PDB file of C-alpha atoms and ligand atoms in Angstrom:
ATOM      1  CA  MET A 148       0.010  -0.083  -0.082  1.00 38.00           C
ATOM      2  CA  PRO A 149       1.510   3.367  -0.992  1.00 39.00           C
ATOM      3  CA  HIS A 150       2.075   5.770   1.842  1.00 43.00           C
ATOM      4  CA  ALA A 151       1.363   9.459   1.412  1.00 43.00           C
ATOM      5  CA  PRO A 152       3.807  11.581   3.162  1.00 42.00           C
ATOM      6  CA  THR A 153       2.022  13.664   6.003  1.00 44.00           C
ATOM      7  CA  PRO A 154       3.417  16.739   7.766  1.00 42.00           C
ATOM      8  CA  ALA A 155       3.912  14.655  10.846  1.00 40.00           C
ATOM      9  CA  SER A 156       5.784  12.051   9.060  1.00 41.00           C
ATOM     10  CA  ARG A 157       8.068  14.490   7.333  1.00 41.00           C
ATOM     11  CA  ALA A 158       8.850  16.120  10.696  1.00 38.00           C
ATOM     12  CA  SER A 159       9.763  12.673  12.138  1.00 42.00           C
ATOM     13  CA  CYS A 160      11.891  11.850   9.355  1.00 43.00           C
ATOM     14  CA  LEU A 161      14.118  14.700  10.297  1.00 46.00           C
ATOM     15  CA  ASP A 162      15.083  12.628  13.369  1.00 49.00           C
ATOM     16  CA  PRO A 163      14.403   9.016  12.769  1.00 56.00           C
ATOM     17  CA  ARG A 164      14.845   6.610  15.754  1.00 65.00           C
ATOM     18  CA  PRO A 165      17.823   4.244  15.259  1.00 71.00           C
ATOM     19  CA  LEU A 166      16.987   0.947  13.429  1.00 75.00           C
ATOM     20  CA  SER A 167      15.992  -1.611  15.959  1.00 82.00           C
ATOM     21  CA  ALA A 168      17.496  -5.073  15.791  1.00 81.00           C
ATOM     22  CA  ARG A 169      14.262  -6.449  14.354  1.00 87.00           C
ATOM     23  CA  GLU A 170      14.165  -3.844  11.622  1.00 85.00           C
ATOM     24  CA  LEU A 171      17.691  -4.231  10.712  1.00 83.00           C
ATOM     25  CA  ARG A 172      17.259  -7.921  10.445  1.00 87.00           C
ATOM     26  CA  ALA A 173      14.174  -7.471   8.106  1.00 88.00           C
ATOM     27  CA  ILE A 174      16.007  -5.117   5.900  1.00 87.00           C
ATOM     28  CA  ALA A 175      19.108  -7.170   5.975  1.00 87.00           C
ATOM     29  CA  GLU A 176      17.229 -10.082   4.847  1.00 89.00           C
ATOM     30  CA  LEU A 177      15.812  -8.126   1.895  1.00 87.00           C
ATOM     31  CA  VAL A 178      19.212  -6.791   0.824  1.00 87.00           C
ATOM     32  CA  ARG A 179      20.659 -10.291   1.051  1.00 90.00           C
ATOM     33  CA  GLN A 180      18.164 -11.913  -0.877  1.00 88.00           C
ATOM     34  CA  ARG A 181      18.342  -9.358  -3.677  1.00 85.00           C
ATOM     35  CA  SER A 182      22.048  -8.513  -3.938  1.00 88.00           C
ATOM     36  CA  GLY A 183      23.777 -11.154  -1.802  1.00 91.00           C
ATOM     37  CA  ILE A 184      25.109  -8.442   0.203  1.00 89.00           C
ATOM     38  CA  ALA A 185      25.555  -9.559   3.976  1.00 88.00           C
ATOM     39  CA  LEU A 186      24.756  -6.587   6.131  1.00 82.00           C
ATOM     40  CA  HIS A 187      25.724  -7.547   9.977  1.00 75.00           C
ATOM     41  CA  GLU A 188      24.472  -6.032  13.161  1.00 72.00           C
ATOM     42  CA  GLY A 189      27.702  -4.076  13.452  1.00 76.00           C
ATOM     43  CA  LYS A 190      26.698  -2.354  10.414  1.00 75.00           C
ATOM     44  CA  ALA A 191      23.447  -0.749  11.967  1.00 79.00           C
ATOM     45  CA  ALA A 192      24.867   2.861  11.947  1.00 82.00           C
ATOM     46  CA  LEU A 193      25.997   2.705   8.390  1.00 80.00           C
ATOM     47  CA  VAL A 194      22.803   1.259   7.169  1.00 82.00           C
ATOM     48  CA  THR A 195      20.705   3.803   9.271  1.00 84.00           C
ATOM     49  CA  ALA A 196      22.829   6.769   7.964  1.00 84.00           C
ATOM     50  CA  ARG A 197      22.345   5.622   4.349  1.00 84.00           C
ATOM     51  CA  LEU A 198      18.471   4.939   4.685  1.00 85.00           C
ATOM     52  CA  GLN A 199      17.798   8.432   6.105  1.00 83.00           C
ATOM     53  CA  LYS A 200      17.750   9.700   2.743  1.00 83.00           C
ATOM     54  CA  ARG A 201      15.423   7.122   1.300  1.00 88.00           C
ATOM     55  CA  LEU A 202      13.022   7.765   4.285  1.00 89.00           C
ATOM     56  CA  ARG A 203      13.025  11.588   3.604  1.00 88.00           C
ATOM     57  CA  ALA A 204      12.501  10.857  -0.280  1.00 89.00           C
ATOM     58  CA  THR A 205       9.566   8.442   0.377  1.00 90.00           C
ATOM     59  CA  GLY A 206       7.878  10.340   3.405  1.00 90.00           C
ATOM     60  CA  CYS A 207       8.258   7.279   5.674  1.00 90.00           C
ATOM     61  CA  ALA A 208       8.042   8.197   9.394  1.00 88.00           C
ATOM     62  CA  SER A 209       9.805   5.030  10.544  1.00 87.00           C
ATOM     63  CA  PHE A 210      11.999   2.323   9.253  1.00 85.00           C
ATOM     64  CA  THR A 211       8.989  -0.140   9.934  1.00 87.00           C
ATOM     65  CA  GLU A 212       6.931   1.976   7.549  1.00 90.00           C
ATOM     66  CA  TYR A 213       9.695   2.012   4.902  1.00 91.00           C
ATOM     67  CA  LEU A 214       9.617  -1.759   5.193  1.00 89.00           C
ATOM     68  CA  ASP A 215       6.035  -1.983   4.575  1.00 90.00           C
ATOM     69  CA  ARG A 216       6.520   0.103   1.535  1.00 90.00           C
ATOM     70  CA  LEU A 217       9.127  -2.251   0.296  1.00 88.00           C
ATOM     71  CA  GLU A 218       6.820  -5.042   0.450  1.00 84.00           C
ATOM     72  CA  GLY A 219       3.930  -3.048  -1.074  1.00 83.00           C
ATOM     73  CA  ASP A 220       2.899  -2.309  -4.645  1.00 80.00           C
ATOM     74  CA  ASP A 221       5.679   0.036  -5.685  1.00 76.00           C
ATOM     75  CA  GLY A 222       8.254  -2.051  -3.516  1.00 82.00           C
ATOM     76  CA  GLU A 223      10.127  -3.052  -6.537  1.00 78.00           C
ATOM     77  CA  GLU A 224      10.976   0.398  -7.618  1.00 81.00           C
ATOM     78  CA  GLU A 225      11.938   1.362  -4.109  1.00 87.00           C
ATOM     79  CA  LEU A 226      14.165  -1.766  -3.669  1.00 84.00           C
ATOM     80  CA  VAL A 227      16.349  -0.667  -6.491  1.00 80.00           C
ATOM     81  CA  ARG A 228      16.852   2.715  -4.741  1.00 84.00           C
ATOM     82  CA  LEU A 229      17.503   1.022  -1.342  1.00 87.00           C
ATOM     83  CA  LEU A 230      20.228  -1.160  -3.028  1.00 84.00           C
ATOM     84  CA  ASP A 231      21.675   1.984  -4.538  1.00 82.00           C
ATOM     85  CA  ALA A 232      21.696   3.614  -1.204  1.00 84.00           C
ATOM     86  CA  ILE A 233      23.182   0.637   0.451  1.00 82.00           C
ATOM     87  CA  THR A 234      25.813  -0.410  -1.825  1.00 78.00           C
ATOM     88  CA  THR A 235      29.487   0.926  -1.622  1.00 76.00           C
ATOM     89  CA  ASN A 236      30.510   2.163  -5.020  1.00 82.00           C
ATOM     90  CA  HIS A 237      34.146   3.137  -3.837  1.00 90.00           C
ATOM     91  CA  THR A 238      36.506   2.585  -6.905  1.00 95.00           C
ATOM     92  CA  SER A 239      39.156   4.557  -8.696  1.00 97.00           C
ATOM     93  CA  PHE A 240      41.212   4.468 -11.931  1.00 98.00           C
ATOM     94  CA  PHE A 241      44.041   1.840 -12.159  1.00 98.00           C
ATOM     95  CA  ARG A 242      43.013   0.484  -8.638  1.00 97.00           C
ATOM     96  CA  GLU A 243      45.382  -2.253  -7.712  1.00 97.00           C
ATOM     97  CA  PRO A 244      47.785  -1.250 -10.555  1.00 97.00           C
ATOM     98  CA  GLU A 245      49.625  -4.748 -10.770  1.00 98.00           C
ATOM     99  CA  HIS A 246      46.494  -6.149 -12.278  1.00 98.00           C
ATOM    100  CA  PHE A 247      46.807  -3.762 -15.334  1.00 98.00           C
ATOM    101  CA  GLU A 248      50.458  -4.769 -15.701  1.00 98.00           C
ATOM    102  CA  VAL A 249      49.387  -8.402 -15.797  1.00 98.00           C
ATOM    103  CA  LEU A 250      46.621  -7.667 -18.280  1.00 98.00           C
ATOM    104  CA  ALA A 251      48.992  -5.558 -20.673  1.00 98.00           C
ATOM    105  CA  THR A 252      51.771  -8.054 -20.767  1.00 98.00           C
ATOM    106  CA  ARG A 253      50.923 -11.819 -19.976  1.00 98.00           C
ATOM    107  CA  VAL A 254      47.275 -11.960 -20.971  1.00 98.00           C
ATOM    108  CA  VAL A 255      47.792  -9.871 -24.128  1.00 98.00           C
ATOM    109  CA  GLN A 256      50.801 -11.842 -25.144  1.00 97.00           C
ATOM    110  CA  GLU A 257      48.922 -14.996 -24.834  1.00 96.00           C
ATOM    111  CA  TRP A 258      45.747 -13.372 -26.666  1.00 96.00           C
ATOM    112  CA  LEU A 259      48.085 -12.433 -29.679  1.00 96.00           C
ATOM    113  CA  ALA A 260      49.789 -15.725 -29.799  1.00 95.00           C
ATOM    114  CA  ARG A 261      46.611 -17.457 -30.869  1.00 91.00           C
ATOM    115  CA  ARG A 262      44.335 -16.876 -33.835  1.00 86.00           C
ATOM    116  CA  HIS A 263      40.695 -15.577 -32.831  1.00 87.00           C
ATOM    117  CA  SER A 264      37.651 -15.286 -35.091  1.00 91.00           C
ATOM    118  CA  ARG A 265      36.253 -12.640 -32.488  1.00 94.00           C
ATOM    119  CA  GLY A 266      37.771  -9.589 -30.640  1.00 96.00           C
ATOM    120  CA  PHE A 267      39.081  -9.286 -27.157  1.00 97.00           C
ATOM    121  CA  GLU A 268      36.138  -8.898 -24.727  1.00 98.00           C
ATOM    122  CA  VAL A 269      36.508  -8.333 -21.038  1.00 98.00           C
ATOM    123  CA  TRP A 270      33.799  -8.353 -18.368  1.00 98.00           C
ATOM    124  CA  SER A 271      33.990  -5.902 -15.656  1.00 98.00           C
ATOM    125  CA  ALA A 272      31.486  -7.437 -13.505  1.00 98.00           C
ATOM    126  CA  ALA A 273      31.071  -4.965 -10.698  1.00 96.00           C
ATOM    127  CA  CYS A 274      32.270  -2.023 -12.320  1.00 97.00           C
ATOM    128  CA  ALA A 275      30.529   0.640 -10.117  1.00 95.00           C
ATOM    129  CA  THR A 276      30.968   4.102 -11.715  1.00 96.00           C
ATOM    130  CA  GLY A 277      33.014   2.920 -14.569  1.00 98.00           C
ATOM    131  CA  GLU A 278      36.649   3.723 -13.592  1.00 98.00           C
ATOM    132  CA  GLU A 279      37.716   0.003 -13.655  1.00 98.00           C
ATOM    133  CA  ALA A 280      36.317  -0.520 -17.121  1.00 98.00           C
ATOM    134  CA  TYR A 281      37.856   2.477 -18.620  1.00 98.00           C
ATOM    135  CA  SER A 282      41.158   1.529 -17.057  1.00 98.00           C
ATOM    136  CA  ILE A 283      41.012  -1.939 -18.629  1.00 98.00           C
ATOM    137  CA  ALA A 284      39.775  -0.322 -21.913  1.00 98.00           C
ATOM    138  CA  ILE A 285      42.839   2.104 -22.042  1.00 98.00           C
ATOM    139  CA  THR A 286      45.212  -0.507 -20.849  1.00 98.00           C
ATOM    140  CA  LEU A 287      44.230  -2.842 -23.864  1.00 98.00           C
ATOM    141  CA  TRP A 288      43.945  -0.068 -26.294  1.00 98.00           C
ATOM    142  CA  GLU A 289      47.638   0.655 -25.430  1.00 98.00           C
ATOM    143  CA  ALA A 290      48.757  -2.795 -25.694  1.00 98.00           C
ATOM    144  CA  LEU A 291      46.858  -4.274 -28.632  1.00 97.00           C
ATOM    145  CA  PRO A 292      47.593  -3.558 -32.301  1.00 97.00           C
ATOM    146  CA  ASP A 293      45.337  -1.383 -34.432  1.00 96.00           C
ATOM    147  CA  ALA A 294      43.270  -4.365 -36.016  1.00 94.00           C
ATOM    148  CA  GLU A 295      42.600  -5.757 -32.408  1.00 96.00           C
ATOM    149  CA  ARG A 296      41.683  -2.276 -30.954  1.00 97.00           C
ATOM    150  CA  ARG A 297      38.927  -1.960 -33.531  1.00 95.00           C
ATOM    151  CA  ARG A 298      37.104  -5.054 -32.027  1.00 96.00           C
ATOM    152  CA  LEU A 299      38.007  -4.475 -28.446  1.00 98.00           C
ATOM    153  CA  ARG A 300      34.872  -4.601 -26.273  1.00 98.00           C
ATOM    154  CA  ILE A 301      34.428  -4.039 -22.469  1.00 98.00           C
ATOM    155  CA  PHE A 302      31.338  -5.413 -20.791  1.00 98.00           C
ATOM    156  CA  ALA A 303      30.711  -3.201 -17.639  1.00 98.00           C
ATOM    157  CA  SER A 304      28.046  -4.300 -15.358  1.00 98.00           C
ATOM    158  CA  ASP A 305      26.904  -3.566 -11.975  1.00 94.00           C
ATOM    159  CA  LEU A 306      23.783  -3.702  -9.743  1.00 90.00           C
ATOM    160  CA  SER A 307      23.689  -0.236  -9.003  1.00 88.00           C
ATOM    161  CA  THR A 308      21.622   1.844 -11.498  1.00 88.00           C
ATOM    162  CA  ARG A 309      22.928   5.094 -10.142  1.00 88.00           C
ATOM    163  CA  ALA A 310      26.726   3.921 -10.527  1.00 92.00           C
ATOM    164  CA  LEU A 311      25.847   2.702 -14.045  1.00 94.00           C
ATOM    165  CA  GLY A 312      24.444   6.123 -14.927  1.00 95.00           C
ATOM    166  CA  THR A 313      27.983   7.591 -14.358  1.00 96.00           C
ATOM    167  CA  ALA A 314      29.826   4.841 -16.118  1.00 98.00           C
ATOM    168  CA  ARG A 315      27.617   5.259 -19.182  1.00 98.00           C
ATOM    169  CA  LYS A 316      28.542   8.987 -19.362  1.00 98.00           C
ATOM    170  CA  GLY A 317      32.142   8.566 -18.689  1.00 98.00           C
ATOM    171  CA  ILE A 318      32.455  11.962 -17.146  1.00 98.00           C
ATOM    172  CA  TYR A 319      34.452  12.587 -13.772  1.00 98.00           C
ATOM    173  CA  ARG A 320      35.736  15.326 -11.617  1.00 97.00           C
ATOM    174  CA  ALA A 321      39.316  16.203 -12.661  1.00 97.00           C
ATOM    175  CA  ASP A 322      40.689  15.061  -9.361  1.00 96.00           C
ATOM    176  CA  ARG A 323      39.321  11.593  -9.697  1.00 95.00           C
ATOM    177  CA  VAL A 324      41.828  10.964 -12.730  1.00 96.00           C
ATOM    178  CA  ARG A 325      45.123  11.809 -10.715  1.00 93.00           C
ATOM    179  CA  GLU A 326      46.049   7.921 -10.988  1.00 91.00           C
ATOM    180  CA  VAL A 327      46.038   8.011 -14.711  1.00 97.00           C
ATOM    181  CA  PRO A 328      49.411   8.682 -16.107  1.00 96.00           C
ATOM    182  CA  GLY A 329      49.842  11.924 -17.822  1.00 96.00           C
ATOM    183  CA  LEU A 330      50.584  10.564 -21.219  1.00 97.00           C
ATOM    184  CA  LEU A 331      47.364   8.373 -21.145  1.00 98.00           C
ATOM    185  CA  GLN A 332      45.416  11.314 -19.869  1.00 98.00           C
ATOM    186  CA  ARG A 333      46.369  13.363 -22.854  1.00 97.00           C
ATOM    187  CA  ARG A 334      45.635  10.551 -25.332  1.00 98.00           C
ATOM    188  CA  HIS A 335      42.432   9.212 -23.938  1.00 98.00           C
ATOM    189  CA  LEU A 336      40.744  11.927 -21.685  1.00 98.00           C
ATOM    190  CA  GLU A 337      39.416  15.327 -22.678  1.00 98.00           C
ATOM    191  CA  ARG A 338      39.136  18.371 -20.170  1.00 96.00           C
ATOM    192  CA  GLY A 339      36.043  20.324 -19.844  1.00 96.00           C
ATOM    193  CA  HIS A 340      35.911  24.036 -20.386  1.00 95.00           C
ATOM    194  CA  GLY A 341      33.381  26.838 -19.525  1.00 95.00           C
ATOM    195  CA  PRO A 342      30.554  25.055 -17.605  1.00 92.00           C
ATOM    196  CA  HIS A 343      32.455  21.762 -17.745  1.00 93.00           C
ATOM    197  CA  GLU A 344      35.568  23.090 -15.959  1.00 95.00           C
ATOM    198  CA  GLY A 345      37.020  20.742 -13.464  1.00 96.00           C
ATOM    199  CA  LYS A 346      35.341  17.756 -15.287  1.00 97.00           C
ATOM    200  CA  VAL A 347      37.201  15.272 -17.691  1.00 98.00           C
ATOM    201  CA  ARG A 348      35.407  13.031 -20.092  1.00 98.00           C
ATOM    202  CA  ILE A 349      36.822   9.673 -21.451  1.00 98.00           C
ATOM    203  CA  ARG A 350      37.427  10.292 -25.160  1.00 98.00           C
ATOM    204  CA  ALA A 351      35.091   8.725 -27.589  1.00 98.00           C
ATOM    205  CA  HIS A 352      37.367   6.022 -29.118  1.00 98.00           C
ATOM    206  CA  ILE A 353      37.677   4.598 -25.468  1.00 98.00           C
ATOM    207  CA  ARG A 354      33.917   5.314 -24.442  1.00 98.00           C
ATOM    208  CA  HIS A 355      32.799   3.543 -27.433  1.00 98.00           C
ATOM    209  CA  THR A 356      34.514   0.362 -26.526  1.00 98.00           C
ATOM    210  CA  VAL A 357      32.356   0.014 -23.334  1.00 98.00           C
ATOM    211  CA  ASP A 358      28.878  -1.384 -23.099  1.00 98.00           C
ATOM    212  CA  VAL A 359      27.120  -0.629 -19.796  1.00 98.00           C
ATOM    213  CA  ALA A 360      24.267  -2.967 -18.512  1.00 97.00           C
ATOM    214  CA  GLN A 361      22.826  -3.838 -15.194  1.00 94.00           C
ATOM    215  CA  VAL A 362      23.764  -7.450 -14.102  1.00 95.00           C
ATOM    216  CA  ASN A 363      22.931  -8.788 -10.563  1.00 93.00           C
ATOM    217  CA  LEU A 364      25.834 -11.340  -9.983  1.00 96.00           C
ATOM    218  CA  VAL A 365      23.541 -13.147  -7.423  1.00 94.00           C
ATOM    219  CA  GLU A 366      20.733 -13.706 -10.009  1.00 92.00           C
ATOM    220  CA  ALA A 367      22.871 -13.999 -13.167  1.00 93.00           C
ATOM    221  CA  ALA A 368      23.165 -17.630 -14.476  1.00 93.00           C
ATOM    222  CA  ASP A 369      24.052 -17.390 -18.037  1.00 96.00           C
ATOM    223  CA  ILE A 370      24.847 -14.041 -19.735  1.00 95.00           C
ATOM    224  CA  GLY A 371      25.090 -15.702 -23.078  1.00 94.00           C
ATOM    225  CA  ARG A 372      28.830 -15.490 -23.758  1.00 95.00           C
ATOM    226  CA  ARG A 373      32.484 -16.243 -22.374  1.00 97.00           C
ATOM    227  CA  PHE A 374      35.328 -13.989 -21.896  1.00 98.00           C
ATOM    228  CA  PRO A 375      39.007 -14.255 -22.010  1.00 97.00           C
ATOM    229  CA  VAL A 376      39.223 -11.931 -19.110  1.00 98.00           C
ATOM    230  CA  ILE A 377      36.707 -11.267 -16.142  1.00 98.00           C
ATOM    231  CA  PHE A 378      37.497  -8.561 -13.557  1.00 98.00           C
ATOM    232  CA  CYS A 379      35.270  -9.069 -10.423  1.00 98.00           C
ATOM    233  CA  ARG A 380      37.016  -6.973  -7.736  1.00 98.00           C
ATOM    234  CA  ASN A 381      36.092  -5.813  -4.398  1.00 96.00           C
ATOM    235  CA  VAL A 382      32.443  -7.092  -4.413  1.00 95.00           C
ATOM    236  CA  LEU A 383      32.837 -10.707  -3.357  1.00 96.00           C
ATOM    237  CA  ILE A 384      33.950  -9.256  -0.009  1.00 92.00           C
ATOM    238  CA  TYR A 385      30.493  -8.170   0.599  1.00 89.00           C
ATOM    239  CA  PHE A 386      29.066 -11.602   0.192  1.00 93.00           C
ATOM    240  CA  ASP A 387      28.874 -14.499   2.654  1.00 92.00           C
ATOM    241  CA  ARG A 388      30.504 -17.837   1.677  1.00 94.00           C
ATOM    242  CA  PRO A 389      27.451 -19.559   0.022  1.00 95.00           C
ATOM    243  CA  VAL A 390      27.044 -16.645  -2.120  1.00 95.00           C
ATOM    244  CA  GLN A 391      30.610 -16.133  -3.096  1.00 97.00           C
ATOM    245  CA  GLN A 392      30.706 -19.838  -4.077  1.00 98.00           C
ATOM    246  CA  ARG A 393      27.721 -19.209  -6.329  1.00 97.00           C
ATOM    247  CA  VAL A 394      29.161 -16.233  -7.896  1.00 98.00           C
ATOM    248  CA  VAL A 395      32.649 -17.681  -8.497  1.00 98.00           C
ATOM    249  CA  SER A 396      31.136 -20.788 -10.024  1.00 98.00           C
ATOM    250  CA  MET A 397      29.061 -18.661 -12.251  1.00 98.00           C
ATOM    251  CA  LEU A 398      32.079 -16.604 -13.326  1.00 98.00           C
ATOM    252  CA  GLU A 399      34.274 -19.505 -13.964  1.00 98.00           C
ATOM    253  CA  ARG A 400      31.655 -20.838 -16.330  1.00 97.00           C
ATOM    254  CA  HIS A 401      31.897 -17.499 -18.199  1.00 98.00           C
ATOM    255  CA  LEU A 402      35.569 -17.670 -18.735  1.00 98.00           C
ATOM    256  CA  ASP A 403      37.109 -19.061 -21.952  1.00 97.00           C
ATOM    257  CA  PRO A 404      39.280 -22.102 -21.661  1.00 96.00           C
ATOM    258  CA  GLY A 405      42.722 -20.451 -20.560  1.00 96.00           C
ATOM    259  CA  GLY A 406      40.730 -17.269 -19.632  1.00 97.00           C
ATOM    260  CA  TYR A 407      41.734 -15.283 -16.618  1.00 98.00           C
ATOM    261  CA  LEU A 408      39.657 -14.116 -13.396  1.00 98.00           C
ATOM    262  CA  PHE A 409      40.975 -10.951 -11.455  1.00 98.00           C
ATOM    263  CA  ILE A 410      39.751 -10.559  -7.960  1.00 98.00           C
ATOM    264  CA  ALA A 411      40.922  -7.903  -5.390  1.00 98.00           C
ATOM    265  CA  HIS A 412      43.959  -8.353  -3.421  1.00 97.00           C
ATOM    266  CA  SER A 413      41.895  -8.272  -0.310  1.00 95.00           C
ATOM    267  CA  GLU A 414      39.794 -11.129  -1.447  1.00 96.00           C
ATOM    268  CA  SER A 415      40.648 -14.764  -1.664  1.00 93.00           C
ATOM    269  CA  LEU A 416      39.256 -18.029  -3.199  1.00 97.00           C
ATOM    270  CA  ASN A 417      40.282 -20.018  -0.073  1.00 94.00           C
ATOM    271  CA  GLY A 418      37.418 -22.414   1.002  1.00 95.00           C
ATOM    272  CA  ILE A 419      35.671 -21.826  -2.447  1.00 97.00           C
ATOM    273  CA  ALA A 420      35.374 -24.871  -4.694  1.00 98.00           C
ATOM    274  CA  HIS A 421      36.987 -24.080  -8.254  1.00 98.00           C
ATOM    275  CA  ASP A 422      39.016 -25.581 -10.880  1.00 97.00           C
ATOM    276  CA  LEU A 423      41.042 -22.221 -11.544  1.00 98.00           C
ATOM    277  CA  GLU A 424      45.037 -22.210 -11.286  1.00 97.00           C
ATOM    278  CA  TRP A 425      46.478 -19.285  -9.323  1.00 97.00           C
ATOM    279  CA  VAL A 426      48.625 -17.145 -11.680  1.00 96.00           C
ATOM    280  CA  ALA A 427      49.644 -14.050  -9.432  1.00 97.00           C
ATOM    281  CA  PRO A 428      48.220 -12.311  -6.397  1.00 97.00           C
ATOM    282  CA  ALA A 429      44.638 -12.272  -7.039  1.00 98.00           C
ATOM    283  CA  VAL A 430      44.677 -13.556 -10.602  1.00 98.00           C
ATOM    284  CA  TYR A 431      43.362 -16.979 -11.525  1.00 98.00           C
ATOM    285  CA  ARG A 432      43.229 -18.801 -14.837  1.00 98.00           C
ATOM    286  CA  ARG A 433      40.960 -21.421 -16.167  1.00 97.00           C
ATOM    287  CA  ALA A 434      42.693 -24.585 -17.497  1.00 94.00           C
ATOM    288  CA  VAL A 435      43.137 -24.634 -21.450  1.00 89.00           C
ATOM    289  CA  LYS A 436      41.947 -28.324 -21.545  1.00 75.00           C
TER     290      LYS A 436
HETATM  291  C1  SAM B 522      33.595  -1.415  -4.051  1.00 55.11           C
HETATM  292  S1  SAM B 522      32.790  -1.493  -5.666  1.00 55.11           S
HETATM  293  C2  SAM B 522      34.104  -2.176  -6.634  1.00 55.11           C
HETATM  294  C3  SAM B 522      34.208  -1.388  -8.003  1.00 55.11           C
HETATM  295  C4  SAM B 522      35.378  -2.125  -8.769  1.00 55.11           C
HETATM  296  N1  SAM B 522      35.188  -3.370  -9.196  1.00 55.11           N
HETATM  297  C5  SAM B 522      36.550  -1.792  -8.030  1.00 55.11           C
HETATM  298  O1  SAM B 522      37.202  -2.758  -7.592  1.00 55.11           O
HETATM  299  O2  SAM B 522      37.048  -0.538  -7.938  1.00 55.11           O
HETATM  300  C6  SAM B 522      31.518  -2.731  -5.258  1.00 55.11           C
HETATM  301  C7  SAM B 522      30.372  -2.794  -6.542  1.00 55.11           C
HETATM  302  O3  SAM B 522      29.752  -4.037  -6.305  1.00 55.11           O
HETATM  303  C8  SAM B 522      28.306  -3.649  -6.649  1.00 55.11           C
HETATM  304  N2  SAM B 522      27.499  -4.832  -6.303  1.00 55.11           N
HETATM  305  C9  SAM B 522      27.166  -5.199  -5.120  1.00 55.11           C
HETATM  306  N3  SAM B 522      26.307  -6.320  -4.993  1.00 55.11           N
HETATM  307  C10 SAM B 522      26.369  -6.606  -6.369  1.00 55.11           C
HETATM  308  C11 SAM B 522      25.576  -7.593  -6.959  1.00 55.11           C
HETATM  309  N4  SAM B 522      24.852  -8.502  -6.426  1.00 55.11           N
HETATM  310  N5  SAM B 522      25.624  -7.730  -8.328  1.00 55.11           N
HETATM  311  C12 SAM B 522      26.470  -6.762  -9.159  1.00 55.11           C
HETATM  312  N6  SAM B 522      27.063  -5.726  -8.494  1.00 55.11           N
HETATM  313  C13 SAM B 522      27.107  -5.782  -7.093  1.00 55.11           C
HETATM  314  C14 SAM B 522      27.989  -2.485  -6.073  1.00 55.11           C
HETATM  315  O4  SAM B 522      26.891  -1.731  -6.475  1.00 55.11           O
HETATM  316  C15 SAM B 522      29.429  -1.787  -6.053  1.00 55.11           C
HETATM  317  O5  SAM B 522      29.266  -0.698  -7.427  1.00 55.11           O
END
């Protein structure tokens, strides 16, 4: 049942009570079911802070009322907004730079040593606002010969529609691109002028290699193709072990034989069943067969 905001509820939203343990459990269960993200009781303060905005936007007077709304008629739409509010989209260009070194050398050399009927396609499987996908695209553009550049594709996906909006535009605050070496900035980024001062945009030749789409890693079973490289970094860490297992098995099925999976240095496949071989820190490879 939709809830119309009342002056009283708007006033109380300015100072909502802290989440009760029961409310946190109910919200955590919804979030776990829909995104795989495990929210523990220690996260109550963080969740409360992030949900204040949603309470204000929906005019709900309490977290219990907000939960009713999530389970009501327009609950589906609000759930997407809730996940947007709850997910951490922290990322940066060339984050964990060793990975881009492995990609530009070992992975590219192996790719070029074999004949392929199709182009190099990488899946950036939790791309957040797109910095990872564009870092991959720039790295490969630099490392591949001209003919291969033309058929380079990056499939950039995430759960967060808000983050994907930024990824799609490819426009960032100038201070966000500090990690991009000067030469690469000049080749692949353009500085905004006038009303766009202080912003940079990924140049069209790189932007056009990236396709952006929403994929929920927890619900995806088969996205219809395999990749020589998948980046899935800094997201497994939010999942509990059974969800990690499901996601890693799904990613493994999407790797070409001999394909590479990059996870984050803070993550590990210890305790997860898989047939990948360890190649370098946080880099795994599927057997060629
Ligand atoms: C910390 S960011 C990582 C961004 C990038 N991979 C990096 O390492 O910099 C984690 C991302 O995982 C996304 N995420 C969380 N749960 C997800 C799910 N079930 N399916 C797809 N993406 C998810 C979040 O929306 C967020 O953008």
